[in-house]
Short mmCIF file of C-alpha atoms in Angstrom, two decimals:
data_model
loop_
_atom_site.label_atom_id
_atom_site.label_comp_id
_atom_site.label_asym_id
_atom_site.label_seq_id
_atom_site.Cartn_x
_atom_site.Cartn_y
_atom_site.Cartn_z
CA MET A 2 0.00 0.00 0.00
CA PHE A 3 2.84 2.40 0.86
CA ASP A 4 5.20 1.24 -1.87
CA GLU A 5 7.02 4.25 -3.37
CA SER A 6 6.17 3.39 -6.97
CA LEU A 7 2.47 3.06 -6.13
CA VAL A 8 2.46 6.43 -4.38
CA VAL A 9 4.13 8.12 -7.35
CA GLN A 10 1.84 6.43 -9.87
CA SER A 11 -1.23 7.41 -7.84
CA ALA A 12 -0.08 11.02 -7.73
CA ILE A 13 0.52 11.09 -11.48
CA SER A 14 -2.87 9.47 -12.11
CA ALA A 15 -4.58 12.03 -9.88
CA PHE A 16 -2.88 14.85 -11.75
CA ASN A 17 -3.91 13.41 -15.12
CA ASN A 18 -7.52 13.00 -14.02
CA ALA A 19 -7.58 16.59 -12.75
CA ALA A 20 -6.12 17.83 -16.03
CA LEU A 21 -8.85 15.99 -17.92
CA ALA A 22 -11.75 17.21 -15.83
CA ALA A 23 -10.55 20.79 -15.56
CA PRO A 24 -8.10 21.92 -18.27
CA ALA A 25 -5.84 24.29 -16.37
CA PHE A 26 -5.16 26.61 -19.30
CA PHE A 27 -8.88 27.16 -19.87
CA TRP A 28 -9.70 28.06 -16.27
CA TRP A 29 -6.59 30.20 -15.95
CA GLY A 30 -7.73 31.98 -19.11
CA LEU A 31 -11.11 32.70 -17.53
CA LEU A 32 -9.45 33.98 -14.38
CA MET A 33 -7.23 36.23 -16.47
CA LEU A 34 -10.15 37.92 -18.25
CA PRO A 35 -9.99 41.00 -15.97
CA LEU A 36 -6.27 41.30 -16.72
CA PHE A 37 -6.91 41.01 -20.46
CA TYR A 38 -9.58 43.70 -20.21
CA VAL A 39 -7.19 46.02 -18.40
CA ALA A 40 -4.53 45.38 -21.04
CA TYR A 41 -7.04 46.15 -23.79
CA LYS A 42 -8.52 49.20 -22.08
CA PHE A 43 -5.33 50.86 -20.86
CA GLY A 44 -2.77 49.27 -23.17
CA ASN A 45 -2.04 52.47 -25.08
CA ARG A 46 -1.18 54.33 -21.88
CA PHE A 47 1.15 51.52 -20.87
CA LEU A 48 2.86 51.61 -24.27
CA ASP A 49 3.42 55.35 -23.88
CA MET A 50 4.93 54.79 -20.45
CA ILE A 51 7.49 52.20 -21.63
CA GLY A 52 8.23 53.99 -24.91
CA TRP A 53 6.87 51.43 -27.37
CA ASN A 54 5.39 53.14 -30.42
CA SER A 55 2.89 51.63 -32.83
CA VAL A 56 5.64 50.79 -35.32
CA SER A 57 7.89 48.83 -32.97
CA VAL A 58 5.35 47.19 -30.68
CA GLN A 59 4.63 44.20 -32.96
CA VAL A 60 8.34 43.50 -33.42
CA ARG A 61 8.87 43.71 -29.66
CA VAL A 62 5.91 41.37 -29.07
CA ILE A 63 7.45 38.80 -31.41
CA LYS A 64 10.89 39.01 -29.77
CA TRP A 65 9.57 38.76 -26.23
CA THR A 66 7.27 35.89 -27.20
CA VAL A 67 10.27 33.85 -28.33
CA ILE A 68 12.29 34.74 -25.22
CA MET A 69 9.43 33.91 -22.84
CA SER A 70 8.77 30.64 -24.68
CA LEU A 71 12.39 29.56 -24.18
CA ILE A 72 12.22 30.42 -20.49
CA TRP A 73 8.97 28.45 -20.23
CA LEU A 74 10.63 25.50 -21.98
CA VAL A 75 13.44 25.49 -19.41
CA LEU A 76 11.30 25.94 -16.30
CA PHE A 77 8.01 24.20 -17.08
CA GLY A 78 8.73 20.82 -18.69
CA GLY A 79 10.17 17.77 -17.01
CA ASN A 80 7.68 15.03 -16.08
CA TYR A 81 9.93 12.23 -17.30
CA THR A 82 7.70 9.36 -16.15
CA VAL A 83 5.39 10.13 -19.07
CA LEU A 84 8.08 9.25 -21.64
CA ARG A 85 6.69 5.76 -22.06
CA ASP A 86 8.27 5.04 -25.42
CA ALA A 87 11.79 3.68 -25.19
CA GLU A 88 12.72 5.62 -28.34
CA THR A 89 10.74 8.81 -27.79
CA LEU A 90 11.52 11.73 -30.07
CA LEU A 91 10.48 14.41 -27.58
CA PRO A 92 14.00 15.21 -26.25
CA PHE A 93 15.23 15.77 -29.80
CA VAL A 94 12.24 17.92 -30.73
CA THR A 95 12.70 19.93 -27.53
CA ALA A 96 16.35 20.46 -28.39
CA LEU A 97 15.39 21.50 -31.93
CA VAL A 98 12.91 24.08 -30.62
CA ALA A 99 15.52 25.39 -28.18
CA PHE A 100 18.15 25.61 -30.93
CA ILE A 101 15.85 27.48 -33.33
CA GLY A 102 14.69 29.85 -30.62
CA MET A 103 18.25 30.60 -29.52
CA VAL A 104 19.26 31.29 -33.13
CA PHE A 105 16.62 34.03 -33.14
CA VAL A 106 17.73 35.37 -29.75
CA GLY A 107 21.39 35.31 -30.77
CA TYR A 108 20.60 37.05 -34.06
CA ASN A 109 18.73 39.86 -32.32
CA THR A 110 21.39 40.38 -29.65
CA ARG A 111 24.40 40.64 -31.97
CA ASP A 112 24.87 44.30 -31.06
CA ILE A 113 25.25 43.43 -27.38
CA GLN A 114 28.91 42.92 -26.57
CA LEU A 115 29.59 40.01 -24.24
CA PRO A 116 32.16 40.49 -21.47
CA LYS A 117 35.70 39.57 -22.52
CA TYR A 118 37.00 37.08 -20.01
CA ARG A 119 40.63 38.21 -20.25
CA GLU A 120 39.76 41.82 -19.47
CA LEU A 121 37.83 41.02 -16.29
CA THR A 122 39.27 41.29 -12.83
CA ARG A 123 39.77 38.13 -10.80
CA ALA A 124 36.63 38.67 -8.73
CA LYS A 125 34.54 39.40 -11.81
CA LYS A 126 35.94 36.31 -13.52
CA TRP A 127 34.68 34.12 -10.68
CA ARG A 128 31.25 35.77 -10.79
CA TYR A 129 31.11 35.47 -14.57
CA VAL A 130 32.07 31.77 -14.51
CA GLY A 131 29.64 31.08 -11.67
CA PHE A 132 26.79 32.79 -13.52
CA CYS A 133 27.51 30.80 -16.70
CA VAL A 134 27.70 27.51 -14.78
CA LEU A 135 24.39 28.28 -13.04
CA ILE A 136 22.61 29.02 -16.30
CA LEU A 137 24.02 25.90 -17.97
CA ALA A 138 23.01 23.79 -14.96
CA ILE A 139 19.44 25.07 -15.13
CA ILE A 140 19.32 24.34 -18.85
CA GLY A 141 20.78 20.87 -18.34
CA LEU A 142 18.08 20.01 -15.81
CA THR A 143 15.44 20.36 -18.53
CA ASP A 144 16.28 16.83 -19.68
CA THR A 145 17.51 14.31 -17.12
CA HIS A 146 15.83 11.15 -18.36
CA ASN A 147 19.25 9.75 -19.32
CA TRP A 148 22.92 10.74 -19.27
CA TRP A 149 23.02 12.49 -22.65
CA GLY A 150 19.88 14.59 -22.08
CA PRO A 151 21.61 17.53 -20.32
CA VAL A 152 24.40 17.48 -22.91
CA LEU A 153 21.87 17.67 -25.74
CA GLN A 154 19.95 20.56 -24.21
CA ILE A 155 23.03 22.60 -23.30
CA ALA A 156 24.47 22.05 -26.79
CA ALA A 157 21.15 23.16 -28.35
CA PHE A 158 20.98 26.38 -26.33
CA VAL A 159 24.64 27.33 -26.62
CA GLY A 160 24.95 26.24 -30.26
CA GLY A 161 21.80 28.10 -31.27
CA GLY A 162 22.93 31.30 -29.60
CA TYR A 163 26.35 31.09 -31.25
CA VAL A 164 24.92 30.40 -34.71
CA GLY A 165 22.52 33.32 -34.34
CA ARG A 166 25.30 35.75 -33.45
CA VAL A 167 27.59 34.77 -36.33
CA MET A 168 25.06 34.08 -39.08
CA LYS A 169 24.73 36.54 -41.95
CA TYR A 170 21.29 35.41 -43.16
CA ASN A 171 18.55 37.95 -42.46
CA ILE A 172 15.81 36.49 -40.24
CA ARG A 173 12.30 37.79 -40.94
CA ASN A 174 10.45 38.15 -37.66
CA VAL A 175 6.91 37.26 -38.68
CA PRO A 176 7.58 34.05 -40.67
CA PHE A 177 10.02 32.95 -38.00
CA VAL A 178 7.72 33.38 -35.02
CA SER A 179 4.84 31.72 -36.89
CA GLY A 180 6.91 28.64 -37.66
CA PHE A 181 8.47 28.65 -34.19
CA LEU A 182 5.11 28.72 -32.40
CA LEU A 183 3.71 26.02 -34.70
CA LEU A 184 6.66 23.76 -33.91
CA PHE A 185 6.34 24.60 -30.23
CA THR A 186 2.64 23.66 -30.30
CA ILE A 187 3.39 20.39 -32.10
CA MET A 188 5.95 19.60 -29.41
CA ILE A 189 3.33 20.12 -26.69
CA LEU A 190 0.89 17.91 -28.57
CA MET A 191 3.47 15.11 -28.83
CA GLN A 192 3.55 14.61 -25.05
CA PRO A 193 0.92 16.79 -23.32
CA GLU A 194 1.66 15.26 -19.92
CA PHE A 195 5.30 16.29 -20.14
CA PHE A 196 4.27 19.94 -20.34
CA ARG A 197 1.37 19.69 -17.85
CA PHE A 198 -1.09 20.30 -20.66
CA GLY A 199 -3.21 17.16 -20.33
CA GLN A 200 -3.16 13.39 -20.54
CA LEU A 201 -1.85 11.78 -23.70
CA GLY A 202 -4.61 9.90 -25.49
CA ASN A 203 -7.43 11.56 -23.51
CA LEU A 204 -7.42 15.24 -24.33
CA THR A 205 -10.74 17.04 -24.07
CA LEU A 206 -12.39 19.19 -26.71
CA LEU A 207 -11.08 22.25 -24.89
CA HIS A 208 -7.51 20.98 -25.15
CA LEU A 209 -7.85 20.20 -28.84
CA ALA A 210 -9.71 23.44 -29.59
CA GLY A 211 -6.91 25.36 -27.88
CA ILE A 212 -4.32 23.65 -30.08
CA CYS A 213 -6.29 24.47 -33.24
CA PHE A 214 -6.83 28.02 -32.00
CA VAL A 215 -3.07 28.45 -32.18
CA GLY A 216 -2.29 26.61 -35.40
CA ILE A 217 -4.99 27.78 -37.81
CA PRO A 218 -4.57 31.57 -37.32
CA LEU A 219 -0.80 31.21 -37.66
CA VAL A 220 -0.93 29.30 -40.96
CA ALA A 221 -3.58 31.68 -42.31
CA SER A 222 -1.35 34.62 -41.38
CA ILE A 223 1.58 33.03 -43.23
CA VAL A 224 -0.53 32.57 -46.38
CA LEU A 225 -1.91 36.11 -46.33
CA ARG A 226 1.55 37.59 -45.88
CA ASN A 227 3.27 35.57 -48.61
CA VAL A 228 0.63 35.04 -51.31
CA ASN A 229 -0.48 37.89 -53.56
CA PRO A 230 -4.11 38.27 -54.73
CA GLN A 231 -4.38 37.34 -58.43
CA ASN A 232 -8.13 37.48 -59.20
CA LYS A 233 -7.98 34.01 -60.75
CA ILE A 234 -10.42 31.07 -60.80
CA TYR A 235 -13.92 31.50 -62.22
CA HIS A 236 -16.47 32.32 -59.55
CA SER A 237 -18.57 29.17 -60.07
CA ALA A 238 -15.49 26.95 -59.82
CA TYR A 239 -14.24 28.94 -56.84
CA VAL A 240 -17.47 28.41 -54.90
CA LYS A 241 -17.28 24.64 -55.46
CA LEU A 242 -13.61 24.49 -54.52
CA LYS A 243 -14.21 26.62 -51.43
CA TRP A 244 -16.94 24.33 -50.15
CA LEU A 245 -14.78 21.31 -50.90
CA MET A 246 -11.93 22.79 -48.86
CA ARG A 247 -14.32 23.71 -46.06
CA CYS A 248 -15.55 20.11 -45.89
CA LEU A 249 -11.99 18.79 -45.91
CA VAL A 250 -10.97 21.14 -43.09
CA ALA A 251 -14.03 20.11 -41.07
CA LEU A 252 -13.36 16.40 -41.65
CA ALA A 253 -9.72 16.83 -40.72
CA GLY A 254 -10.78 18.64 -37.55
CA VAL A 255 -13.12 15.80 -36.61
CA LEU A 256 -10.38 13.27 -37.30
CA PHE A 257 -8.01 15.27 -35.11
CA VAL A 258 -10.54 15.22 -32.26
CA MET A 259 -10.85 11.44 -32.63
CA THR A 260 -7.15 10.64 -32.92
CA GLU A 261 -5.26 13.52 -31.24
CA SER A 262 -2.56 12.73 -33.78
CA VAL A 263 0.29 15.09 -34.59
CA PRO A 264 0.25 14.25 -38.34
CA VAL A 265 -3.51 14.87 -38.44
CA PHE A 266 -3.03 18.23 -36.72
CA ILE A 267 -0.38 19.17 -39.27
CA GLY A 268 -2.73 18.06 -42.05
CA THR A 269 -5.58 20.11 -40.59
CA CYS A 270 -3.37 23.21 -40.50
CA GLY A 271 -2.25 22.47 -44.06
CA LEU A 272 -5.83 22.24 -45.30
CA ALA A 273 -6.70 25.48 -43.47
CA ALA A 274 -3.73 27.09 -45.22
CA GLY A 275 -5.05 25.72 -48.52
CA LEU A 276 -8.46 27.28 -47.86
CA ALA A 277 -6.83 30.64 -47.16
CA TRP A 278 -4.63 30.30 -50.26
CA LEU A 279 -7.71 29.61 -52.41
CA LYS A 280 -9.40 32.76 -51.11
CA VAL A 281 -6.33 34.93 -51.72
CA ILE A 282 -5.76 33.58 -55.25
CA HIS A 283 -9.38 34.28 -56.15
CA ALA A 284 -9.59 37.73 -54.56
CA LYS A 285 -8.70 41.02 -56.19
CA SER A 286 -7.38 42.26 -52.85
CA VAL A 287 -7.24 41.19 -49.22
CA PRO A 288 -7.53 43.33 -46.08
CA GLU A 289 -4.21 45.00 -45.46
CA HIS A 290 -3.88 44.25 -41.77
CA LEU A 291 -5.67 40.89 -41.52
CA SER A 292 -2.44 38.87 -41.49
CA ALA A 293 -1.12 40.93 -38.57
CA ARG A 294 -4.36 40.45 -36.65
CA LEU A 295 -4.28 36.69 -37.21
CA LEU A 296 -0.67 36.58 -36.03
CA MET A 297 -1.56 38.40 -32.81
CA LEU A 298 -4.56 36.08 -32.37
CA GLY A 299 -2.29 33.04 -32.68
CA ILE A 300 0.19 34.51 -30.18
CA PHE A 301 -2.68 35.28 -27.79
CA ALA A 302 -3.91 31.67 -28.00
CA PHE A 303 -0.37 30.37 -27.53
CA GLY A 304 -0.13 32.37 -24.32
CA LEU A 305 -3.38 30.75 -23.17
CA ILE A 306 -2.43 27.10 -23.77
CA THR A 307 0.99 27.60 -22.14
CA VAL A 308 -0.56 29.52 -19.23
CA MET A 309 1.62 32.58 -19.89
CA PRO A 310 -0.74 35.56 -19.58
CA VAL A 311 2.17 37.94 -20.20
CA ILE A 312 2.34 36.69 -23.80
CA SER A 313 -1.42 37.01 -24.22
CA CYS A 314 -1.32 40.56 -22.84
CA MET A 315 1.51 41.47 -25.21
CA ALA A 316 -0.57 40.09 -28.08
CA ILE A 317 -3.41 42.39 -27.00
CA LEU A 318 -1.01 45.34 -27.06
CA GLY A 319 0.15 44.27 -30.51
CA TRP A 320 -3.47 44.03 -31.67
CA GLN A 321 -4.14 47.57 -30.47
CA SER A 322 -1.20 48.89 -32.48
CA ILE A 323 -2.86 47.66 -35.70
CA PRO A 324 -5.16 50.15 -37.49
CA SER A 325 -8.81 49.49 -36.72
CA GLY A 326 -10.93 47.30 -38.97
CA ASP A 327 -13.87 44.88 -39.01
CA PHE A 328 -12.02 41.71 -38.04
CA LEU A 329 -15.06 39.41 -37.95
CA HIS A 330 -16.17 40.48 -41.43
CA GLU A 331 -12.67 40.01 -42.78
CA VAL A 332 -12.36 36.52 -41.29
CA ARG A 333 -15.76 35.47 -42.62
CA ALA A 334 -14.68 36.56 -46.08
CA LEU A 335 -11.49 34.53 -45.69
CA LEU A 336 -13.37 31.38 -44.66
#
């Protein structure tokens, strides 16, 4: 009765059952509604106080979203008893996400000069080394399921930061953060228990809706930003194709609810991107700021499913910096 393994398994089972009955991200989102309202109502005053103008706020939201996501990855994951598969891919995907995120961070901090070890005094050298060791230790603890886990994670963080600082390729913020958040969401879906998101194989409709609420706006934003309206496809053919794509997206969504499969989720997002592409190809023009609104909507939803209200609030501030428009009408036209 008091065997250690039974106690641990009972605790994990209790946590999983609680996560199923009451999705934490959903209830935290409801509790954060007053905070979101304050951010929406007084966001412009806050932006004036911290010196963010309407031009730079969206870029700053993107940068801080990536930074906060990396911090969340280090501090929030780590339930290793849920890695049931002997050859799980989650540690490698986690390292990939960390590497890509650190490339972005390193790229955007190239102008910051790091302390030169040789020029430091002896006391500062000890503090500098101690700080670096502490950070690397915290990063290494993100993966302790076997001996090479800490090595992999530290190499991903350090290697990504180095590559970002020395690379000459120009990183575009919006495509990067869209792909980064999609990959991050896929990683959470691979092992929901590992990230305290829910129980693998038994996610509720709220869990799955939250995942789709992140993925679909992001892929639609990518399409709108990278595909130009061409006023092609006869209207009669377009209507038939649009309804076909709508049915395919709906069927893929139902299949995703039934299977909770990562490939099905990717396929659902791909079909949603195809529906948006069809609309853009057929249209003479698309709303100028719809892609930016969809991006901020995806970031807002990402903050919800990861229980990071600071990201959701930043997305609200980014939304406010976009010129006003009829978002619901624009989205209905897109769908």
